[in-house]
Structures are given as structure tokens and as C-alpha cells.
PDB file of C-alpha atoms in Angstrom:
ATOM      1  CA  MET O   1     245.141 120.354-102.433  1.00 43.00           C
ATOM      2  CA  ARG O   2     243.612 117.416-100.625  1.00 43.00           C
ATOM      3  CA  ILE O   3     244.795 113.495-100.855  1.00 43.00           C
ATOM      4  CA  VAL O   4     242.368 110.156-100.260  1.00 41.00           C
ATOM      5  CA  ILE O   5     243.704 107.230-100.122  1.00 39.00           C
ATOM      6  CA  VAL O   6     241.231 104.571-100.474  1.00 42.00           C
ATOM      7  CA  CYS O   7     241.154 101.350 -98.729  1.00 37.00           C
ATOM      8  CA  GLU O   8     238.632  98.672 -98.371  1.00 35.00           C
ATOM      9  CA  ALA O   9     239.096  95.512 -96.312  1.00 33.00           C
ATOM     10  CA  ARG O  10     237.632  93.495 -98.997  1.00 34.00           C
ATOM     11  CA  VAL O  11     237.953  93.989-102.522  1.00 36.00           C
ATOM     12  CA  ARG O  12     235.015  92.648-104.855  1.00 44.00           C
ATOM     13  CA  ARG O  13     236.549  90.766-107.402  1.00 49.00           C
ATOM     14  CA  GLY O  14     234.453  88.815-110.942  1.00 53.00           C
ATOM     15  CA  LYS O  15     232.018  91.528-110.580  1.00 58.00           C
ATOM     16  CA  GLN O  16     229.862  90.873-114.120  1.00 67.00           C
ATOM     17  CA  MET O  17     226.921  92.632-115.488  1.00 76.00           C
ATOM     18  CA  VAL O  18     224.892  92.371-118.107  1.00 82.00           C
ATOM     19  CA  LEU O  19     225.202  95.547-120.581  1.00 83.00           C
ATOM     20  CA  THR O  20     221.565  96.115-121.715  1.00 88.00           C
ATOM     21  CA  PRO O  21     220.517  98.988-123.914  1.00 90.00           C
ATOM     22  CA  GLN O  22     219.633 101.205-121.350  1.00 93.00           C
ATOM     23  CA  ARG O  23     222.683 100.768-119.808  1.00 92.00           C
ATOM     24  CA  GLU O  24     225.047 101.032-123.064  1.00 92.00           C
ATOM     25  CA  ILE O  25     223.126 104.514-123.723  1.00 95.00           C
ATOM     26  CA  ILE O  26     223.766 105.740-120.180  1.00 96.00           C
ATOM     27  CA  LEU O  27     227.425 104.550-120.413  1.00 94.00           C
ATOM     28  CA  GLN O  28     227.531 106.609-124.281  1.00 94.00           C
ATOM     29  CA  GLU O  29     226.327 109.414-122.547  1.00 96.00           C
ATOM     30  CA  LEU O  30     228.998 109.800-119.903  1.00 95.00           C
ATOM     31  CA  ARG O  31     232.121 108.822-121.603  1.00 93.00           C
ATOM     32  CA  HIS O  32     231.069 111.528-124.106  1.00 93.00           C
ATOM     33  CA  ALA O  33     230.809 113.842-121.275  1.00 93.00           C
ATOM     34  CA  THR O  34     233.532 116.236-119.945  1.00 87.00           C
ATOM     35  CA  ASP O  35     231.750 117.810-117.148  1.00 89.00           C
ATOM     36  CA  HIS O  36     231.335 115.278-115.042  1.00 93.00           C
ATOM     37  CA  PRO O  37     227.627 115.361-114.495  1.00 94.00           C
ATOM     38  CA  THR O  38     225.103 114.419-111.680  1.00 94.00           C
ATOM     39  CA  ALA O  39     222.622 111.725-112.193  1.00 95.00           C
ATOM     40  CA  ASP O  40     220.143 114.718-112.871  1.00 96.00           C
ATOM     41  CA  GLU O  41     222.252 116.338-115.596  1.00 96.00           C
ATOM     42  CA  LEU O  42     222.575 112.635-116.903  1.00 97.00           C
ATOM     43  CA  PHE O  43     218.904 111.775-116.724  1.00 98.00           C
ATOM     44  CA  LYS O  44     218.048 114.710-118.874  1.00 97.00           C
ATOM     45  CA  ARG O  45     220.744 113.924-121.655  1.00 97.00           C
ATOM     46  CA  VAL O  46     219.655 109.837-121.559  1.00 97.00           C
ATOM     47  CA  ARG O  47     216.196 111.351-121.841  1.00 97.00           C
ATOM     48  CA  CYS O  48     216.565 112.328-124.734  1.00 96.00           C
ATOM     49  CA  ARG O  49     217.127 109.068-126.568  1.00 96.00           C
ATOM     50  CA  LEU O  50     214.940 106.912-124.149  1.00 96.00           C
ATOM     51  CA  PRO O  51     212.107 108.343-123.354  1.00 96.00           C
ATOM     52  CA  ARG O  52     210.626 106.369-120.951  1.00 96.00           C
ATOM     53  CA  ILE O  53     213.465 105.821-118.874  1.00 97.00           C
ATOM     54  CA  SER O  54     213.305 106.873-115.195  1.00 97.00           C
ATOM     55  CA  LEU O  55     215.391 108.757-112.646  1.00 97.00           C
ATOM     56  CA  ALA O  56     215.514 105.993-110.589  1.00 97.00           C
ATOM     57  CA  THR O  57     216.559 103.510-113.248  1.00 96.00           C
ATOM     58  CA  VAL O  58     219.380 106.227-114.193  1.00 97.00           C
ATOM     59  CA  TYR O  59     221.006 106.228-110.545  1.00 96.00           C
ATOM     60  CA  ARG O  60     220.072 102.449-110.162  1.00 96.00           C
ATOM     61  CA  ASN O  61     222.351 101.679-113.289  1.00 95.00           C
ATOM     62  CA  LEU O  62     225.190 104.165-112.325  1.00 96.00           C
ATOM     63  CA  GLU O  63     225.743 102.983-109.363  1.00 94.00           C
ATOM     64  CA  SER O  64     225.692  99.556-110.328  1.00 92.00           C
ATOM     65  CA  MET O  65     228.062 100.713-112.809  1.00 92.00           C
ATOM     66  CA  SER O  66     230.489 102.263-109.913  1.00 91.00           C
ATOM     67  CA  ARG O  67     230.534  99.364-108.463  1.00 89.00           C
ATOM     68  CA  ALA O  68     231.741  97.260-111.198  1.00 87.00           C
ATOM     69  CA  GLY O  69     234.110  99.509-112.104  1.00 85.00           C
ATOM     70  CA  LEU O  70     232.928 100.773-115.393  1.00 88.00           C
ATOM     71  CA  VAL O  71     232.014 104.127-114.279  1.00 92.00           C
ATOM     72  CA  ARG O  72     233.606 106.767-111.698  1.00 91.00           C
ATOM     73  CA  LYS O  73     231.761 108.421-108.829  1.00 91.00           C
ATOM     74  CA  ILE O  74     233.086 111.682-107.664  1.00 88.00           C
ATOM     75  CA  GLN O  75     231.809 112.663-104.216  1.00 82.00           C
ATOM     76  CA  ALA O  76     233.121 115.813-102.838  1.00 72.00           C
ATOM     77  CA  ALA O  77     231.692 116.584 -99.099  1.00 67.00           C
ATOM     78  CA  GLY O  78     228.380 118.549 -99.448  1.00 67.00           C
ATOM     79  CA  SER O  79     227.958 118.336-103.000  1.00 75.00           C
ATOM     80  CA  GLN O  80     225.664 115.966-105.041  1.00 84.00           C
ATOM     81  CA  LYS O  81     227.809 112.628-106.779  1.00 90.00           C
ATOM     82  CA  ARG O  82     229.338 113.023-110.196  1.00 93.00           C
ATOM     83  CA  PHE O  83     230.113 110.589-112.634  1.00 95.00           C
ATOM     84  CA  ASP O  84     233.086 109.962-114.437  1.00 93.00           C
ATOM     85  CA  GLY O  85     232.985 107.919-117.776  1.00 91.00           C
ATOM     86  CA  ASN O  86     236.983 108.438-118.265  1.00 88.00           C
ATOM     87  CA  MET O  87     238.563 105.193-116.277  1.00 85.00           C
ATOM     88  CA  PHE O  88     241.996 106.066-117.356  1.00 82.00           C
ATOM     89  CA  PRO O  89     243.714 107.255-114.584  1.00 78.00           C
ATOM     90  CA  HIS O  90     243.365 111.056-114.041  1.00 82.00           C
ATOM     91  CA  ASP O  91     243.067 113.692-111.356  1.00 84.00           C
ATOM     92  CA  HIS O  92     240.388 116.270-110.801  1.00 87.00           C
ATOM     93  CA  MET O  93     240.226 119.879-110.252  1.00 89.00           C
ATOM     94  CA  ARG O  94     236.682 121.086-108.438  1.00 88.00           C
ATOM     95  CA  CYS O  95     235.580 125.131-107.825  1.00 89.00           C
ATOM     96  CA  VAL O  96     235.021 125.648-104.499  1.00 88.00           C
ATOM     97  CA  SER O  97     233.018 128.777-106.227  1.00 88.00           C
ATOM     98  CA  CYS O  98     230.774 126.679-108.466  1.00 87.00           C
ATOM     99  CA  GLY O  99     231.267 123.362-108.137  1.00 84.00           C
ATOM    100  CA  VAL O 100     232.376 122.086-111.481  1.00 86.00           C
ATOM    101  CA  VAL O 101     234.262 119.566-111.701  1.00 89.00           C
ATOM    102  CA  LEU O 102     237.255 119.147-114.362  1.00 87.00           C
ATOM    103  CA  ASP O 103     240.450 116.510-115.397  1.00 87.00           C
ATOM    104  CA  SER O 104     243.427 117.929-114.133  1.00 85.00           C
ATOM    105  CA  PRO O 105     245.624 118.323-117.836  1.00 82.00           C
ATOM    106  CA  THR O 106     248.804 116.916-115.868  1.00 74.00           C
ATOM    107  CA  PRO O 107     249.226 113.824-113.524  1.00 69.00           C
ATOM    108  CA  LEU O 108     250.335 115.200-109.880  1.00 67.00           C
ATOM    109  CA  LYS O 109     249.977 111.827-107.808  1.00 62.00           C
ATOM    110  CA  PRO O 110     253.282 110.679-106.607  1.00 62.00           C
ATOM    111  CA  ASP O 111     254.084 107.051-107.804  1.00 63.00           C
ATOM    112  CA  PRO O 112     251.735 104.642-107.178  1.00 60.00           C
ATOM    113  CA  LEU O 113     254.952 102.039-105.934  1.00 62.00           C
ATOM    114  CA  ASP O 114     255.678 105.005-102.955  1.00 69.00           C
ATOM    115  CA  LEU O 115     251.790 103.856-101.636  1.00 72.00           C
ATOM    116  CA  PRO O 116     251.740 102.001 -98.559  1.00 77.00           C
ATOM    117  CA  ARG O 117     249.790  98.186 -99.037  1.00 78.00           C
ATOM    118  CA  GLU O 118     248.256  98.189 -96.099  1.00 78.00           C
ATOM    119  CA  ILE O 119     246.950 100.685 -93.382  1.00 80.00           C
ATOM    120  CA  GLN O 120     245.647  99.496 -90.027  1.00 82.00           C
ATOM    121  CA  GLY O 121     244.703  95.646 -91.405  1.00 87.00           C
ATOM    122  CA  HIS O 122     242.961  97.442 -94.588  1.00 88.00           C
ATOM    123  CA  ARG O 123     244.695  96.588 -97.921  1.00 87.00           C
ATOM    124  CA  VAL O 124     245.095  99.975 -99.896  1.00 82.00           C
ATOM    125  CA  VAL O 125     243.721  99.242-103.252  1.00 77.00           C
ATOM    126  CA  GLY O 126     243.786 102.908-105.327  1.00 72.00           C
ATOM    127  CA  TYR O 127     243.565 106.312-104.300  1.00 73.00           C
ATOM    128  CA  SER O 128     242.167 109.763-105.484  1.00 73.00           C
ATOM    129  CA  MET O 129     243.372 113.419-105.756  1.00 76.00           C
ATOM    130  CA  GLU O 130     241.170 116.224-106.205  1.00 81.00           C
ATOM    131  CA  ILE O 131     242.434 119.892-106.568  1.00 86.00           C
ATOM    132  CA  LEU O 132     240.411 122.873-105.073  1.00 89.00           C
ATOM    133  CA  VAL O 133     240.466 125.529-108.071  1.00 92.00           C
ATOM    134  CA  VAL O 134     238.516 128.810-108.519  1.00 94.00           C
ATOM    135  CA  CYS O 135     237.561 127.819-112.584  1.00 91.00           C
ATOM    136  CA  ALA O 136     238.510 130.622-115.002  1.00 91.00           C
ATOM    137  CA  SER O 137     234.330 131.682-115.412  1.00 91.00           C
ATOM    138  CA  CYS O 138     234.743 131.948-111.728  1.00 93.00           C
ATOM    139  CA  GLN O 139     237.671 134.224-112.243  1.00 92.00           C
ATOM    140  CA  ASP O 140     235.970 136.048-115.367  1.00 91.00           C
ATOM    141  CA  SER O 141     232.537 136.803-113.384  1.00 88.00           C
ATOM    142  CA  GLY O 142     234.290 137.901-109.667  1.00 81.00           C
ATOM    143  CA  ALA O 143     233.075 135.234-108.138  1.00 67.00           C
ATOM    144  CA  ALA O 144     234.716 134.864-104.772  1.00 58.00           C
ATOM    145  CA  GLN O 145     237.847 133.077-104.229  1.00 54.00           C
ATOM    146  CA  THR O 146     238.414 130.804-101.555  1.00 50.00           C
ATOM    147  CA  ASP O 147     241.730 129.929 -99.520  1.00 51.00           C
ATOM    148  CA  SER O 148     240.967 126.424 -98.722  1.00 48.00           C
TER     149      SER O 148
END
């Protein structure tokens, strides 16, 4: 299990963005997804509804929506960025064998009131937790298990 404290010296405030038809469809697809898709995976889904959309447009919009706080970017070292449309507080489980990212069924985070307000001059604005697992599919297929 790994806890990452997210710190920023300066917090962005008042970020607003226009919800274009493209952004709206990207957001709808992401909010209905439970598999935390990569930009490439989401592009394939969105392209069914918007055949002329480009991969670059999907990437750009996901990054903009992430900065605006409409979607959450999930970055694990050594793997592609994944995106989450569920903005309610929750933890993630990542399979160390196949890389799938799943929502944790129970909250495992400590009380937010126990967090320090500042670390070395940086204001703490939140944190995320990633639980490393071997998913049920990999267990069933006999994939190698890793103790991390």
C-alpha cells in the first residue's frame, strides 16, 4: 500500500471552462466508465459518437478537464495515465500484474483532519491512495504474483 500526499505551493482557483459538445461527450463517456480508461481507450469510445475527433483533441481536453477539476488523472509510475470521471473521494486498487485500475469498495484513508496543513512550505491540498493488488482475473489465470 502506498500513500501519496499531494502538495502545491499555490492552488489554482476560479478555473472555469466552456463545456463544448466535444468535452461534454468525453465527460459523459468517462463518467459512465468504470475501468479508468487511458486517453487512447477513451478516444476509441468517443470516436463512435464523434467520428471526426482526433486523439490529440481527446488528450488536450482530458488534460484541461483535469486541471479544471472535472476529471481525475491517475498516474502510476511506469504506466500510461488513466482518467476517472468519479470525483467523489475514493481510493484505487491497481493490479501489479495486468495494470487494471479499480475503485476500492471501502474507504481506507485516514481522517483528513489528521493530515498536516503544510509540509516544508507547501500547503497540503489533498492526497490519494493506491492499493497494489493481484486482481481476480490474474489470480484465476495464474499470473505471477508480486510482493511490493
